[in-house]
Short mmCIF file of C-alpha atoms and ligand atoms in Angstrom, two decimals:
data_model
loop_
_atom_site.label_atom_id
_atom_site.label_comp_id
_atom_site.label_asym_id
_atom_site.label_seq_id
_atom_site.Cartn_x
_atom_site.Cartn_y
_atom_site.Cartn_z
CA UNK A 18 4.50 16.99 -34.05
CA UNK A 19 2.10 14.79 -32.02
CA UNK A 20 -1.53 15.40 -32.73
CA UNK A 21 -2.94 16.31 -29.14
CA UNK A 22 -6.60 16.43 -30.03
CA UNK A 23 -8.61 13.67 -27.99
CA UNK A 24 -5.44 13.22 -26.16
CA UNK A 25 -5.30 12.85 -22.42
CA UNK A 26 -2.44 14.99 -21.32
CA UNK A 27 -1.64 13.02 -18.07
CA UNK A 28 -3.23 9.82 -17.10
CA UNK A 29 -2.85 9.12 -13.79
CA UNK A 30 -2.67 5.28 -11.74
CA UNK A 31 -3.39 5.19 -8.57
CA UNK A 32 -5.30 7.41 -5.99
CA UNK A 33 -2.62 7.34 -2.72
CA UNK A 34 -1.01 10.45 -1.58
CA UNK A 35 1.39 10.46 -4.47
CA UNK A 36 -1.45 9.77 -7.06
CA UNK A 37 -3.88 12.45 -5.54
CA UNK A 38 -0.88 15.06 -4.61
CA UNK A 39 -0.15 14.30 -8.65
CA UNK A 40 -3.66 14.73 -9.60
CA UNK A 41 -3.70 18.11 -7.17
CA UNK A 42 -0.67 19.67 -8.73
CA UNK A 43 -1.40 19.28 -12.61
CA UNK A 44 -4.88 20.63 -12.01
CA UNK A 45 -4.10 22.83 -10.82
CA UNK A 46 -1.46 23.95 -13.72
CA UNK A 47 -4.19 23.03 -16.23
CA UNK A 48 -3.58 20.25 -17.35
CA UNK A 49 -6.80 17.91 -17.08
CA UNK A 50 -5.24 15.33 -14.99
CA UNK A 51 -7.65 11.89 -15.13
CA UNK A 52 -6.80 9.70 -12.64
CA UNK A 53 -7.36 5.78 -12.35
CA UNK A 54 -8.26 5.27 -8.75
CA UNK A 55 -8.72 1.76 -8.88
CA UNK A 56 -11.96 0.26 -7.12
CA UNK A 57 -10.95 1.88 -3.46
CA UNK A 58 -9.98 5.52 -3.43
CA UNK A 59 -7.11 6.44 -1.15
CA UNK A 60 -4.49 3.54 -1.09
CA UNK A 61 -3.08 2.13 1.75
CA UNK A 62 -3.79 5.22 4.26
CA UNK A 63 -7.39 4.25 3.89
CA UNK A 64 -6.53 1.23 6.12
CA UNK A 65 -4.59 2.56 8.67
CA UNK A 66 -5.64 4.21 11.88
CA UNK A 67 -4.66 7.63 13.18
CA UNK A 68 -1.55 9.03 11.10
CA UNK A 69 0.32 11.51 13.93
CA UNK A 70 3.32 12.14 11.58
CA UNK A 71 1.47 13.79 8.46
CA UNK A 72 2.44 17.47 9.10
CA UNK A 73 -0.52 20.05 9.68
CA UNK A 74 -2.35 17.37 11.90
CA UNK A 75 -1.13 17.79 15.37
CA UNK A 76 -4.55 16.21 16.71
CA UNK A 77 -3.13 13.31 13.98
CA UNK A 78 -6.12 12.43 11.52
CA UNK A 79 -7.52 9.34 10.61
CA UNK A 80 -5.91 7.91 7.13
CA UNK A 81 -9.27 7.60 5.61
CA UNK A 82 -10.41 11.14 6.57
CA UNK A 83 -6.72 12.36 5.19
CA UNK A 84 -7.51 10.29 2.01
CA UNK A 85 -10.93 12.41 1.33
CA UNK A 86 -9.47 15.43 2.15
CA UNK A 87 -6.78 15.37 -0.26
CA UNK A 88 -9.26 14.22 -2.99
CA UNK A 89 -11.58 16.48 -2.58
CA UNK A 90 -8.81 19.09 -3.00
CA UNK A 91 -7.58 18.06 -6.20
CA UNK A 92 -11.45 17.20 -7.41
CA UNK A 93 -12.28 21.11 -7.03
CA UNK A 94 -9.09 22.19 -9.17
CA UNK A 95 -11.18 20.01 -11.98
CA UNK A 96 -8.98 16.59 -11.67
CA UNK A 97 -11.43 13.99 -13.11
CA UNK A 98 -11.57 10.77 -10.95
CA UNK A 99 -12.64 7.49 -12.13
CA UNK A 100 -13.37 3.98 -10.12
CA UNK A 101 -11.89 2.00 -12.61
CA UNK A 102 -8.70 0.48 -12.90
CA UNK A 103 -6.27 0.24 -15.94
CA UNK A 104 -5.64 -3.09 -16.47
CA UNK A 105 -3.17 -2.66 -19.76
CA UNK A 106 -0.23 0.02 -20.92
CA UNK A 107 1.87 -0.13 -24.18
CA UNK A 108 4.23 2.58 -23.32
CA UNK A 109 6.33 1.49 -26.46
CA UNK A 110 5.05 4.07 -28.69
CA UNK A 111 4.25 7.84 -27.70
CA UNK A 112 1.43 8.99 -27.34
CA UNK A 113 1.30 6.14 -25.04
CA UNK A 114 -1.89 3.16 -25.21
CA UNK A 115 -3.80 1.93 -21.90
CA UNK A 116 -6.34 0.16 -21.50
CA UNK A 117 -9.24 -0.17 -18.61
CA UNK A 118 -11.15 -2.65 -17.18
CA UNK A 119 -13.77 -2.26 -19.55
CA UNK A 120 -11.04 -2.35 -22.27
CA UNK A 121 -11.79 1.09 -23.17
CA UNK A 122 -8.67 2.38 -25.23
CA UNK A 123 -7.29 5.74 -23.79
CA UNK A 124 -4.05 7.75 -25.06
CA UNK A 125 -1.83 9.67 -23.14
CA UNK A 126 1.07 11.89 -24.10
CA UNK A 127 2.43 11.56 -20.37
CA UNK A 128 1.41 8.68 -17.53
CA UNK A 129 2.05 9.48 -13.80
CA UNK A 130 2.13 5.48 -11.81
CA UNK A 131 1.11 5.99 -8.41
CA UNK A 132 0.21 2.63 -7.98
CA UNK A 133 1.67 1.76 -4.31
CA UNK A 134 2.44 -1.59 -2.78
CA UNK A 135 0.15 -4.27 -1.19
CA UNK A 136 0.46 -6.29 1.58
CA UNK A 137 3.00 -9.12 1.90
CA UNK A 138 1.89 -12.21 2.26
CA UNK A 139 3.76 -15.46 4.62
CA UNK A 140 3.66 -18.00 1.65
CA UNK A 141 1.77 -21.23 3.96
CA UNK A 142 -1.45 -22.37 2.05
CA UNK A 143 -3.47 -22.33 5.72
CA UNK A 144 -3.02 -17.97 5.01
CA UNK A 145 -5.33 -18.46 2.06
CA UNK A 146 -7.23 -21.23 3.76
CA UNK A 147 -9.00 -18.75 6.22
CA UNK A 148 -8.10 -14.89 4.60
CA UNK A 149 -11.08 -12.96 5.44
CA UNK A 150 -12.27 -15.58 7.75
CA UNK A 151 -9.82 -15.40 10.93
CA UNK A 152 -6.73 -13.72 9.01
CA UNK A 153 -6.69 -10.55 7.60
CA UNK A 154 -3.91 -7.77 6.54
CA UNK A 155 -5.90 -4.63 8.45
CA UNK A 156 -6.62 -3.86 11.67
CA UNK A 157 -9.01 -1.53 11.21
CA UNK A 158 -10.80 -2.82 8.67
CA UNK A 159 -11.46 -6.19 10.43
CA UNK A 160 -10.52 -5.42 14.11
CA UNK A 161 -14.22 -4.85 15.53
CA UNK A 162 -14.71 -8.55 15.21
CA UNK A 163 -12.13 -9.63 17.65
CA UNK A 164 -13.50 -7.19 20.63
CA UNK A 165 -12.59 -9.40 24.03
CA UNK A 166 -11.40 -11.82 21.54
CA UNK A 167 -7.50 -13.04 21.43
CA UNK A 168 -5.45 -12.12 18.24
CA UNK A 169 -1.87 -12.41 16.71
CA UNK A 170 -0.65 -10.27 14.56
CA UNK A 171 2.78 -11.31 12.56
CA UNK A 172 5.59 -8.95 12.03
CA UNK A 173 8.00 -6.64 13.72
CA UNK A 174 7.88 -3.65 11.89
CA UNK A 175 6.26 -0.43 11.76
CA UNK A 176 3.35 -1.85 10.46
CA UNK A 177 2.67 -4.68 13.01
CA UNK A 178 3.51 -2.46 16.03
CA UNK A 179 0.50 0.31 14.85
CA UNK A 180 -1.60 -2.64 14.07
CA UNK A 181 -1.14 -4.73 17.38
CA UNK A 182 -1.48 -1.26 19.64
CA UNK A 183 -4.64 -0.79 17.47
CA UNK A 184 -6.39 -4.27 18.55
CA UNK A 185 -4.72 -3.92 22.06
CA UNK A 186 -8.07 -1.66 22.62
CA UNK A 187 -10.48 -4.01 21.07
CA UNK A 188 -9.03 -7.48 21.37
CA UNK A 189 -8.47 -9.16 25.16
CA UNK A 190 -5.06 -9.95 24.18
CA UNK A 191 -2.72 -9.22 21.48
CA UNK A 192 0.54 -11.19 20.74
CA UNK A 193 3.39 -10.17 18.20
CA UNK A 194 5.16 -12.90 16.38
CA UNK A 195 8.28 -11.60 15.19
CA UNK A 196 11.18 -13.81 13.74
CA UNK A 197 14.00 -11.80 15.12
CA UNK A 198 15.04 -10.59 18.82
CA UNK A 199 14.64 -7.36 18.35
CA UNK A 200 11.83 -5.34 16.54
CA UNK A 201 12.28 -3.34 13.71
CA UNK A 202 9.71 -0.53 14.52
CA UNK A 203 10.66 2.81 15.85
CA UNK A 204 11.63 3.59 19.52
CA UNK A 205 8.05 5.33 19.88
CA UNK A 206 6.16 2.20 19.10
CA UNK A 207 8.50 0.01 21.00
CA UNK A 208 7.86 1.89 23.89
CA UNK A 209 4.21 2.14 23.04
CA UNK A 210 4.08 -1.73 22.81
CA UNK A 211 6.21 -2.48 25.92
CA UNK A 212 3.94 -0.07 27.94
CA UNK A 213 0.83 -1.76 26.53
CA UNK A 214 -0.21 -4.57 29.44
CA UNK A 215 -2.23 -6.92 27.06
CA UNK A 216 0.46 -7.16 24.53
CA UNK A 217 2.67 -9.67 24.79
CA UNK A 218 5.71 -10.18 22.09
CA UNK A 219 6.55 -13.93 21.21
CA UNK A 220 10.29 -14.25 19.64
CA UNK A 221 12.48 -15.63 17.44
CA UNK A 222 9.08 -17.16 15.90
CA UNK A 223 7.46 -17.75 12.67
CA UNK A 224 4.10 -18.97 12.11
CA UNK A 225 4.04 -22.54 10.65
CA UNK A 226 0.67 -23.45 10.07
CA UNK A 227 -2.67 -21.41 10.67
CA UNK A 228 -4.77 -23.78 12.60
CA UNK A 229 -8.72 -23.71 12.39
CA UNK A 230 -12.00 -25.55 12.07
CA UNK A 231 -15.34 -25.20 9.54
CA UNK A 232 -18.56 -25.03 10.63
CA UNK A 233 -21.34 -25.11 8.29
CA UNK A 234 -20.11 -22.73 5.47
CA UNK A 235 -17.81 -20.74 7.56
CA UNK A 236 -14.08 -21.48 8.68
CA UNK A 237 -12.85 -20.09 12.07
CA UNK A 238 -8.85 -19.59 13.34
CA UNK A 239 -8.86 -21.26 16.44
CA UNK A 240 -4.87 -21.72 16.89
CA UNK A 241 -1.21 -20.94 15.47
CA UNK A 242 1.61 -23.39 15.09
CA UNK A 243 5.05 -21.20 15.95
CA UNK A 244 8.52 -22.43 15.30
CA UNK A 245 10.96 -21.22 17.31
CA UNK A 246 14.05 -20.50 14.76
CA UNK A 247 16.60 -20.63 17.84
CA UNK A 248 16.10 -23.80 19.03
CA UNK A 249 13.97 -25.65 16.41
CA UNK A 250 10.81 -26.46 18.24
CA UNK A 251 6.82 -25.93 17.71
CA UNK A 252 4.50 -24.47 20.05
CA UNK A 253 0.73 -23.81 19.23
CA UNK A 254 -1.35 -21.16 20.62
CA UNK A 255 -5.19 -20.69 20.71
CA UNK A 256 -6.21 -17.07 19.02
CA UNK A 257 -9.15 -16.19 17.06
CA UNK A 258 -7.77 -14.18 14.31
CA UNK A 259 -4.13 -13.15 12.77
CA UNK A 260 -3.11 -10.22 10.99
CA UNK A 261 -0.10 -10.42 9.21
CA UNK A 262 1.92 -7.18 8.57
CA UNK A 263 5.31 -8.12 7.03
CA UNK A 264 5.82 -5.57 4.75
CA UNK A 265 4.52 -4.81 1.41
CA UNK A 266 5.54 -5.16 -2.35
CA UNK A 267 5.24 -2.92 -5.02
CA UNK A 268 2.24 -3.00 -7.59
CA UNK A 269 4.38 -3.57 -10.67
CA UNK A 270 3.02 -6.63 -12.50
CA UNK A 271 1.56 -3.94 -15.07
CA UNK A 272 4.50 -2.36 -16.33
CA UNK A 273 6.55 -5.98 -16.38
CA UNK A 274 8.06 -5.46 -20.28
CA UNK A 275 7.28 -1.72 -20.41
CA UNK A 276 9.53 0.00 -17.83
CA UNK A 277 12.99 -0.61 -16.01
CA UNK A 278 12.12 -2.44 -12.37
CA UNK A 279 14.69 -2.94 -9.96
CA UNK A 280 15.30 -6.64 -8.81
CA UNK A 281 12.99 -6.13 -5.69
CA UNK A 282 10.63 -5.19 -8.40
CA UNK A 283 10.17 -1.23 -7.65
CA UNK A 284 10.27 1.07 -10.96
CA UNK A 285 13.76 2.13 -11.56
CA UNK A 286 13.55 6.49 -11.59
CA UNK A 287 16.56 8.54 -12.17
CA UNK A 288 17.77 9.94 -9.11
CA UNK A 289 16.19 13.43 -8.23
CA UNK A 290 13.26 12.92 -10.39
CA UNK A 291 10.30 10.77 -11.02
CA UNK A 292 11.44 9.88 -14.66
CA UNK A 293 10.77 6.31 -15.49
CA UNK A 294 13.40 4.32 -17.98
CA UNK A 295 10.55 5.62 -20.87
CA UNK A 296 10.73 9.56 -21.55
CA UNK A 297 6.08 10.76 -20.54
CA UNK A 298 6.06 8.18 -18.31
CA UNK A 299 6.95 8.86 -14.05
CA UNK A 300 6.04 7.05 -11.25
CA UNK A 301 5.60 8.62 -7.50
CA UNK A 302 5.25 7.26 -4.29
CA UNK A 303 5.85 3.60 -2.86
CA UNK A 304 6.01 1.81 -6.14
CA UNK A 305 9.24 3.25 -6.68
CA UNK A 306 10.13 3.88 -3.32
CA UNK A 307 11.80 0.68 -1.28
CA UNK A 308 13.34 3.39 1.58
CA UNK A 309 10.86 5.65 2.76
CA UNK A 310 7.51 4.72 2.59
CA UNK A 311 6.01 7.28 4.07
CA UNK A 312 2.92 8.88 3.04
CA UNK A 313 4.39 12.70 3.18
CA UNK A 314 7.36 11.37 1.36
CA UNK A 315 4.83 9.86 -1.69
CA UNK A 316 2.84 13.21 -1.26
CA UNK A 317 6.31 14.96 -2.29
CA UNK A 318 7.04 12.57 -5.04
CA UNK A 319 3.76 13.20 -6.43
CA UNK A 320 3.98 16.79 -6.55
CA UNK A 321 7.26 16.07 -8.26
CA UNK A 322 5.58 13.43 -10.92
CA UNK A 323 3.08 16.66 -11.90
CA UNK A 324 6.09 18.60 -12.28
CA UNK A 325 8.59 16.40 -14.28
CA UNK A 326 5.04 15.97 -16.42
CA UNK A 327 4.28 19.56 -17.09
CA UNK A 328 8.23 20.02 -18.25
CA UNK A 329 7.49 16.86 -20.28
CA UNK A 330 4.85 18.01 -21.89
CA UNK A 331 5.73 22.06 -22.88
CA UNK A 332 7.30 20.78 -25.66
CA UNK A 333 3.68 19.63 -26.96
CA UNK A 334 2.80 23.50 -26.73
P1 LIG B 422 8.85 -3.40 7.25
O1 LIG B 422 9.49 -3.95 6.03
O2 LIG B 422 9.45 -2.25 7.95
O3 LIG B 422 8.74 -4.57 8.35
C1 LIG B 422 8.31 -5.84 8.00
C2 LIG B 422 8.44 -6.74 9.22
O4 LIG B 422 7.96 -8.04 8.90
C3 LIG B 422 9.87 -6.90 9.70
O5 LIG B 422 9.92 -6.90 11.09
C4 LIG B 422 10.28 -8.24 9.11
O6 LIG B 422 11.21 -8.94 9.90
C5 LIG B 422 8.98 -9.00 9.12
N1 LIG B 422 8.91 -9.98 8.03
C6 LIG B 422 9.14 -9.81 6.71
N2 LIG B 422 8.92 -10.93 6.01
C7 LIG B 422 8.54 -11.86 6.92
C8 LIG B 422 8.18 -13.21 6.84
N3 LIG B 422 8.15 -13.87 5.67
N4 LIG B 422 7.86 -13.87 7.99
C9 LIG B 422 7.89 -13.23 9.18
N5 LIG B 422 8.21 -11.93 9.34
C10 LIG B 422 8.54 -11.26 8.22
O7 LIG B 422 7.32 -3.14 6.83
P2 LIG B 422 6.22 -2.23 7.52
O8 LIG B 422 5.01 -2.44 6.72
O9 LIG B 422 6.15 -2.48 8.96
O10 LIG B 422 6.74 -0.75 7.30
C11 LIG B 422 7.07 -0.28 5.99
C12 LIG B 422 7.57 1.15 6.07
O11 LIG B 422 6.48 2.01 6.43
C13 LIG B 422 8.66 1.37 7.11
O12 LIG B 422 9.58 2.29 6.62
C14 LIG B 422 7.91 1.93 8.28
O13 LIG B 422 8.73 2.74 9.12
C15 LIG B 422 6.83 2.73 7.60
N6 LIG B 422 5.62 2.88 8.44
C16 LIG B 422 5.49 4.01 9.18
C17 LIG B 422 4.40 4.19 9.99
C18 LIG B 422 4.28 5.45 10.77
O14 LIG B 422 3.26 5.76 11.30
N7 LIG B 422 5.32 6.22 10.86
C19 LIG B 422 3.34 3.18 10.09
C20 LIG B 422 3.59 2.01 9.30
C21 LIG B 422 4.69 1.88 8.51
P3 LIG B 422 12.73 -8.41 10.07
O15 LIG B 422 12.65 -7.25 11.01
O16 LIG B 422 13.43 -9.59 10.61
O17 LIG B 422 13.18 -8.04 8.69
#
């Protein structure tokens, strides 16, 4: 039998609502949960504006304010959260290795990922050219700095409708670039975005080339270079800033060689359950998740990590 001295009993990556709602549950069984927030607590909700779907919030509640309140939760049922990443796992013998990014050694009889999905990116070099300076992936982070300004934001999803109704109240115009004729975001956004006067949605187009200019030390996005996939032909129009929301992908690199992914590159669970391809080791929320992404849905699948964890680990007992 496994020597559980000095053992962590579950290690938990990531600090979304399936991380935290992890971190919540096994506290509060007793089981020490330490969780790995990474260097920004609260995952992706922290960067999105007011969630109206999260039940028990019909006012809706802003995802950073969500965020603290479910951390604080599981902090006072004695989960022990830490700023630090894990940069390492060798899940290839039990009690399982990681390592952080101070290379501190820790072992776990049972890991709980919760490490989400980031941001999407178009693939042109001009993205990386001016990120942080004229293009950004969040609206709310960066938004202020377009007030009366004009802005595009790329993307016809979920995502790029909350974003664009978002700057719509800061920015003196909004365009959507979406490569299709028809969005892919719900009815309630499309009707939100249609009834919006300074949005205006530009089809059938992708962004070629993000256009812009340096002064001094600093770049600035003065135009965008659209192709029109219909009918082949460019078009350029002046904005000061573009947010690209295409989607996200799932924060696997990690476990490359240690679990099952799935040829998107989501962690393969077993069906009902948040078991992973290697028995003490689950994984909740978007990183194994290409369907739902929502953040009540991770919230469940973290509750369900801390349970498939505890049954894990009785036989320790
Ligand atoms: P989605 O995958 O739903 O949408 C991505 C969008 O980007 C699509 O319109 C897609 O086009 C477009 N796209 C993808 N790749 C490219 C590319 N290379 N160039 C140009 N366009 C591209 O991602 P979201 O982040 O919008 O949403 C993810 C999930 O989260 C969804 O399930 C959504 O419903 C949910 N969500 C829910 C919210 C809520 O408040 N309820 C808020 C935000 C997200 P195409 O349509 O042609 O595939």
């Amino acid at each position: 039998m496994t020597n559980i001295n000095n053992l962590k009993q579950i290690v938990i990556i990531g600090s979304g609502p399936a991380g935290l709602t992890a971190a919540l549950y096994s506290a509060r069984a007793d089981y020490n949960p330490i969780v790995y927030e990474g260097l920004v607590s609260g995952g992706q909700l922290t960067t999105a504006t007011v969630i109206e779907n999260y039940p028990g919030f019909p006012e809706g509640i802003h995802g950073t304010e969500l965020m603290q309140k479910i951390r604080e939760q599981a902090s006072k049922f004695g989960a022990e959260l830490l700023f630090s990443t894990i940069d390492k796992v060798d899940f290839s013998k039990h009690p399982f290795t990681l390592w952080d990014d101070k290379n501190n050694e820790i072992k776990a009889l049972s890991v709980i990922i919760a490490t989400g999905a980031s941001p999407r990116m178009l693939g042109i070099p001009s993205e990386k050219e001016y990120f942080g300076q004229g293009v950004s992936t969040c609206a709310t982070c960066d938004g202020y700095f377009y007030k009366g300004k004009v802005v595009a934001v790329i993307g016809g999803g979920d995502t790029a409708a909350m974003e664009a109704i978002y700057l719509s109240n800061l920015a003196s115009k909004v365009y959507i670039i979406h490569r299709r004729d028809e969005l892919r975001a719900c009815a309630c956004s499309q009707k939100k975005i249609l009834n919006t006067p300074n949005i205006e949605v530009i089809w059938d187009s992708v962004v070629d080339e993000i256009i812009g200019e340096t002064k001094g030390f600093a770049k600035y996005v003065t135009a965008i270079k659209l192709k029109n996939v219909k009918t082949n032909t460019y078009n350029t129009i002046n904005v000061d800033g573009v947010f690209i929301a295409i989607g996200h992908h799932p924060n696997t690199e990690l476990f490359v060689n240690q679990l099952e992914l799935t040829e998107e590159k989501y962690i393969k669970t077993i069906p009902g359950t948040t078991k992973t391809s290697v028995d003490g080791v689950f994984a909740c929320g978007d990183v194994q998740d290409p369907v739902y992404k929502q953040a009540v849905v991770a919230a469940g699948s973290g509750a369900m990590a801390a349970l498939d964890a505890q049954n894990f680990l009785e036989k320790f007992y």
